Amino acid sequence: NEKKEKSKPLINKEFAAARTILDEMELHEDSWPFLLPVDTKQFPTYKKVIKKPMDLSTIRSKLEGGSYKTKDDFSVDVRLIFDNCETFNEDESPVGRAGHNMRAYFDSQWADLNSS
Ligand SMILES: Cn1cc(C(=O)NCCCNC(=O)c2ccc(F)cc2)ccc1=O
């Protein structure tokens, strides 16, 4: 039986497309809450409330490290960032608003990639 591979990288074109979207998201002015893992010393309840933390630097490491088998696996982690953000933050807060803006930005980039 086939050995379960820990990570199998995306095929080149998919990898390049995901990397470009990640580059653009990191440069977005509203990316600041998502660039690094949430500091659980600054927000002690975070680990209790959010079962699967995710951030753009972790996605970057996973992408470059070949952890994503398909571009859709990559999108699942991106969406996890924004779902976590909605769970932990009021919509009308700086971080909450940034999350909604970044999700809309990602969704439009993702749609373009999947329509091309
Ligand atoms: C996703 N999320 C983030 C926060 C949050 O407050 N996060 C960072 C604030 C301070 N960090 C920065 O301002 C910063 C970080 C990196 C950088 F390159 C530039 C600026 C709180 C709740 C939550 O759910």
PDB file of C-alpha atoms and ligand atoms in Angstrom:
ATOM      1  CA  ASN A   1       0.000   0.000   0.000  1.00  0.00           C
ATOM      2  CA  GLU A   2       1.159   3.496  -0.824  1.00  0.00           C
ATOM      3  CA  LYS A   3       3.135   5.286   1.960  1.00  0.00           C
ATOM      4  CA  LYS A   4       1.161   8.372   3.047  1.00  0.00           C
ATOM      5  CA  GLU A   5       3.336  11.245   1.828  1.00  0.00           C
ATOM      6  CA  LYS A   6       3.666  14.050   4.385  1.00  0.00           C
ATOM      7  CA  SER A   7       3.863  16.751   1.777  1.00  0.00           C
ATOM      8  CA  LYS A   8       3.619  16.658  -1.978  1.00  0.00           C
ATOM      9  CA  PRO A   9       4.206  20.043  -3.621  1.00  0.00           C
ATOM     10  CA  LEU A  10       1.726  21.681  -5.974  1.00  0.00           C
ATOM     11  CA  ILE A  11       2.435  21.463  -9.684  1.00  0.00           C
ATOM     12  CA  ASN A  12       4.523  24.434 -10.781  1.00  0.00           C
ATOM     13  CA  LYS A  13       1.791  26.616 -12.361  1.00  0.00           C
ATOM     14  CA  GLU A  14      -0.488  26.234  -9.341  1.00  0.00           C
ATOM     15  CA  PHE A  15       2.414  26.917  -6.985  1.00  0.00           C
ATOM     16  CA  ALA A  16       3.344  30.104  -8.885  1.00  0.00           C
ATOM     17  CA  ALA A  17      -0.272  31.311  -8.834  1.00  0.00           C
ATOM     18  CA  ALA A  18      -0.633  30.695  -5.091  1.00  0.00           C
ATOM     19  CA  ARG A  19       2.717  32.386  -4.423  1.00  0.00           C
ATOM     20  CA  THR A  20       1.674  35.479  -6.392  1.00  0.00           C
ATOM     21  CA  ILE A  21      -1.579  35.797  -4.456  1.00  0.00           C
ATOM     22  CA  LEU A  22       0.343  35.392  -1.186  1.00  0.00           C
ATOM     23  CA  ASP A  23       2.850  38.081  -2.255  1.00  0.00           C
ATOM     24  CA  GLU A  24      -0.009  40.483  -3.034  1.00  0.00           C
ATOM     25  CA  MET A  25      -1.812  39.774   0.253  1.00  0.00           C
ATOM     26  CA  GLU A  26       1.348  40.421   2.285  1.00  0.00           C
ATOM     27  CA  LEU A  27       1.634  43.836   0.587  1.00  0.00           C
ATOM     28  CA  HIS A  28      -2.000  44.837   1.195  1.00  0.00           C
ATOM     29  CA  GLU A  29      -2.345  47.704   3.687  1.00  0.00           C
ATOM     30  CA  ASP A  30      -4.840  45.715   5.747  1.00  0.00           C
ATOM     31  CA  SER A  31      -2.605  42.639   6.110  1.00  0.00           C
ATOM     32  CA  TRP A  32      -0.926  43.809   9.369  1.00  0.00           C
ATOM     33  CA  PRO A  33      -3.089  41.651  11.721  1.00  0.00           C
ATOM     34  CA  PHE A  34      -2.384  38.541   9.650  1.00  0.00           C
ATOM     35  CA  LEU A  35       1.341  38.727   8.855  1.00  0.00           C
ATOM     36  CA  LEU A  36       2.415  36.813  11.953  1.00  0.00           C
ATOM     37  CA  PRO A  37       0.733  34.349  14.360  1.00  0.00           C
ATOM     38  CA  VAL A  38      -1.533  36.088  16.905  1.00  0.00           C
ATOM     39  CA  ASP A  39       0.560  36.811  20.022  1.00  0.00           C
ATOM     40  CA  THR A  40      -1.055  34.632  22.703  1.00  0.00           C
ATOM     41  CA  LYS A  41       0.769  36.616  25.423  1.00  0.00           C
ATOM     42  CA  GLN A  42      -0.993  39.751  24.198  1.00  0.00           C
ATOM     43  CA  PHE A  43      -4.277  37.809  23.703  1.00  0.00           C
ATOM     44  CA  PRO A  44      -4.279  34.998  26.333  1.00  0.00           C
ATOM     45  CA  THR A  45      -7.773  33.699  25.432  1.00  0.00           C
ATOM     46  CA  TYR A  46      -6.850  33.217  21.764  1.00  0.00           C
ATOM     47  CA  LYS A  47      -5.559  29.649  22.042  1.00  0.00           C
ATOM     48  CA  LYS A  48      -8.639  28.572  23.971  1.00  0.00           C
ATOM     49  CA  VAL A  49     -11.110  30.089  21.510  1.00  0.00           C
ATOM     50  CA  ILE A  50      -9.302  29.465  18.188  1.00  0.00           C
ATOM     51  CA  LYS A  51      -8.613  25.750  17.670  1.00  0.00           C
ATOM     52  CA  LYS A  52      -6.621  26.121  14.434  1.00  0.00           C
ATOM     53  CA  PRO A  53      -4.597  29.365  14.363  1.00  0.00           C
ATOM     54  CA  MET A  54      -3.307  30.405  10.925  1.00  0.00           C
ATOM     55  CA  ASP A  55      -1.458  33.412   9.524  1.00  0.00           C
ATOM     56  CA  LEU A  56       0.296  34.500   6.321  1.00  0.00           C
ATOM     57  CA  SER A  57       3.822  33.651   7.522  1.00  0.00           C
ATOM     58  CA  THR A  58       2.752  30.098   8.360  1.00  0.00           C
ATOM     59  CA  ILE A  59       1.122  29.765   4.927  1.00  0.00           C
ATOM     60  CA  ARG A  60       4.336  31.087   3.360  1.00  0.00           C
ATOM     61  CA  SER A  61       6.400  28.416   5.163  1.00  0.00           C
ATOM     62  CA  LYS A  62       3.963  25.663   4.186  1.00  0.00           C
ATOM     63  CA  LEU A  63       3.857  26.789   0.540  1.00  0.00           C
ATOM     64  CA  GLU A  64       7.660  27.058   0.204  1.00  0.00           C
ATOM     65  CA  GLY A  65       8.049  23.818   2.148  1.00  0.00           C
ATOM     66  CA  GLY A  66       5.818  21.870  -0.253  1.00  0.00           C
ATOM     67  CA  SER A  67       3.047  21.171   2.276  1.00  0.00           C
ATOM     68  CA  TYR A  68       0.206  22.052  -0.089  1.00  0.00           C
ATOM     69  CA  LYS A  69      -0.752  19.303  -2.523  1.00  0.00           C
ATOM     70  CA  THR A  70      -3.238  21.450  -4.486  1.00  0.00           C
ATOM     71  CA  LYS A  71      -4.025  25.156  -4.804  1.00  0.00           C
ATOM     72  CA  ASP A  72      -7.310  24.414  -3.035  1.00  0.00           C
ATOM     73  CA  ASP A  73      -5.458  23.125   0.038  1.00  0.00           C
ATOM     74  CA  PHE A  74      -3.712  26.520   0.039  1.00  0.00           C
ATOM     75  CA  SER A  75      -7.064  28.365  -0.170  1.00  0.00           C
ATOM     76  CA  VAL A  76      -8.431  26.370   2.786  1.00  0.00           C
ATOM     77  CA  ASP A  77      -5.645  27.758   5.010  1.00  0.00           C
ATOM     78  CA  VAL A  78      -6.156  31.303   3.704  1.00  0.00           C
ATOM     79  CA  ARG A  79      -9.878  31.163   4.475  1.00  0.00           C
ATOM     80  CA  LEU A  80      -9.075  29.759   7.935  1.00  0.00           C
ATOM     81  CA  ILE A  81      -7.296  33.053   8.722  1.00  0.00           C
ATOM     82  CA  PHE A  82     -10.473  35.027   7.994  1.00  0.00           C
ATOM     83  CA  ASP A  83     -12.852  32.592   9.686  1.00  0.00           C
ATOM     84  CA  ASN A  84     -10.681  32.758  12.847  1.00  0.00           C
ATOM     85  CA  CYS A  85     -10.708  36.551  12.577  1.00  0.00           C
ATOM     86  CA  GLU A  86     -14.522  36.663  12.458  1.00  0.00           C
ATOM     87  CA  THR A  87     -14.715  34.341  15.465  1.00  0.00           C
ATOM     88  CA  PHE A  88     -12.382  36.428  17.622  1.00  0.00           C
ATOM     89  CA  ASN A  89     -13.099  40.016  16.521  1.00  0.00           C
ATOM     90  CA  GLU A  90     -16.126  42.330  16.284  1.00  0.00           C
ATOM     91  CA  ASP A  91     -16.959  43.239  12.685  1.00  0.00           C
ATOM     92  CA  GLU A  92     -16.727  46.930  13.632  1.00  0.00           C
ATOM     93  CA  SER A  93     -13.201  46.692  15.048  1.00  0.00           C
ATOM     94  CA  PRO A  94      -9.896  47.527  13.300  1.00  0.00           C
ATOM     95  CA  VAL A  95      -8.864  43.870  13.061  1.00  0.00           C
ATOM     96  CA  GLY A  96     -12.407  42.737  12.209  1.00  0.00           C
ATOM     97  CA  ARG A  97     -12.673  45.248   9.368  1.00  0.00           C
ATOM     98  CA  ALA A  98      -9.196  44.311   8.107  1.00  0.00           C
ATOM     99  CA  GLY A  99     -10.297  40.671   8.007  1.00  0.00           C
ATOM    100  CA  HIS A 100     -13.372  41.439   5.915  1.00  0.00           C
ATOM    101  CA  ASN A 101     -11.299  43.578   3.544  1.00  0.00           C
ATOM    102  CA  MET A 102      -8.596  40.936   3.162  1.00  0.00           C
ATOM    103  CA  ARG A 103     -11.140  38.158   2.595  1.00  0.00           C
ATOM    104  CA  ALA A 104     -12.787  40.204  -0.188  1.00  0.00           C
ATOM    105  CA  TYR A 105      -9.388  40.883  -1.714  1.00  0.00           C
ATOM    106  CA  PHE A 106      -8.417  37.205  -1.612  1.00  0.00           C
ATOM    107  CA  ASP A 107     -11.778  36.075  -3.014  1.00  0.00           C
ATOM    108  CA  SER A 108     -11.374  38.381  -6.028  1.00  0.00           C
ATOM    109  CA  GLN A 109      -7.768  37.309  -6.694  1.00  0.00           C
ATOM    110  CA  TRP A 110      -8.802  33.664  -6.300  1.00  0.00           C
ATOM    111  CA  ALA A 111     -11.735  34.062  -8.705  1.00  0.00           C
ATOM    112  CA  ASP A 112      -9.445  35.644 -11.330  1.00  0.00           C
ATOM    113  CA  LEU A 113      -6.978  32.764 -10.991  1.00  0.00           C
ATOM    114  CA  ASN A 114      -9.738  30.194 -11.353  1.00  0.00           C
ATOM    115  CA  SER A 115     -11.343  31.921 -14.326  1.00  0.00           C
ATOM    116  CA  SER A 116      -8.114  32.348 -16.315  1.00  0.00           C
TER     117      SER A 116
HETATM  118  C1  LIG B   1      -5.760  38.180  13.650  1.00  0.00           C
HETATM  119  N1  LIG B   1      -5.719  38.967  14.856  1.00  0.00           N
HETATM  120  C2  LIG B   1      -4.720  39.880  15.027  1.00  0.00           C
HETATM  121  C3  LIG B   1      -4.671  40.660  16.150  1.00  0.00           C
HETATM  122  C4  LIG B   1      -3.569  41.666  16.300  1.00  0.00           C
HETATM  123  O1  LIG B   1      -3.728  42.635  17.019  1.00  0.00           O
HETATM  124  N2  LIG B   1      -2.415  41.458  15.584  1.00  0.00           N
HETATM  125  C5  LIG B   1      -1.257  42.246  15.517  1.00  0.00           C
HETATM  126  C6  LIG B   1      -1.228  43.590  16.167  1.00  0.00           C
HETATM  127  C7  LIG B   1       0.137  44.113  16.277  1.00  0.00           C
HETATM  128  N3  LIG B   1       0.950  43.806  15.105  1.00  0.00           N
HETATM  129  C8  LIG B   1       1.173  44.733  14.157  1.00  0.00           C
HETATM  130  O2  LIG B   1       0.662  45.828  14.200  1.00  0.00           O
HETATM  131  C9  LIG B   1       2.092  44.346  13.051  1.00  0.00           C
HETATM  132  C10 LIG B   1       2.491  43.024  12.907  1.00  0.00           C
HETATM  133  C11 LIG B   1       3.363  42.687  11.869  1.00  0.00           C
HETATM  134  C12 LIG B   1       3.822  43.666  11.002  1.00  0.00           C
HETATM  135  F1  LIG B   1       4.675  43.349  10.012  1.00  0.00           F
HETATM  136  C13 LIG B   1       3.385  44.977  11.136  1.00  0.00           C
HETATM  137  C14 LIG B   1       2.530  45.331  12.164  1.00  0.00           C
HETATM  138  C15 LIG B   1      -5.674  40.524  17.158  1.00  0.00           C
HETATM  139  C16 LIG B   1      -6.671  39.569  16.978  1.00  0.00           C
HETATM  140  C17 LIG B   1      -6.708  38.777  15.809  1.00  0.00           C
HETATM  141  O3  LIG B   1      -7.601  37.918  15.610  1.00  0.00           O
END
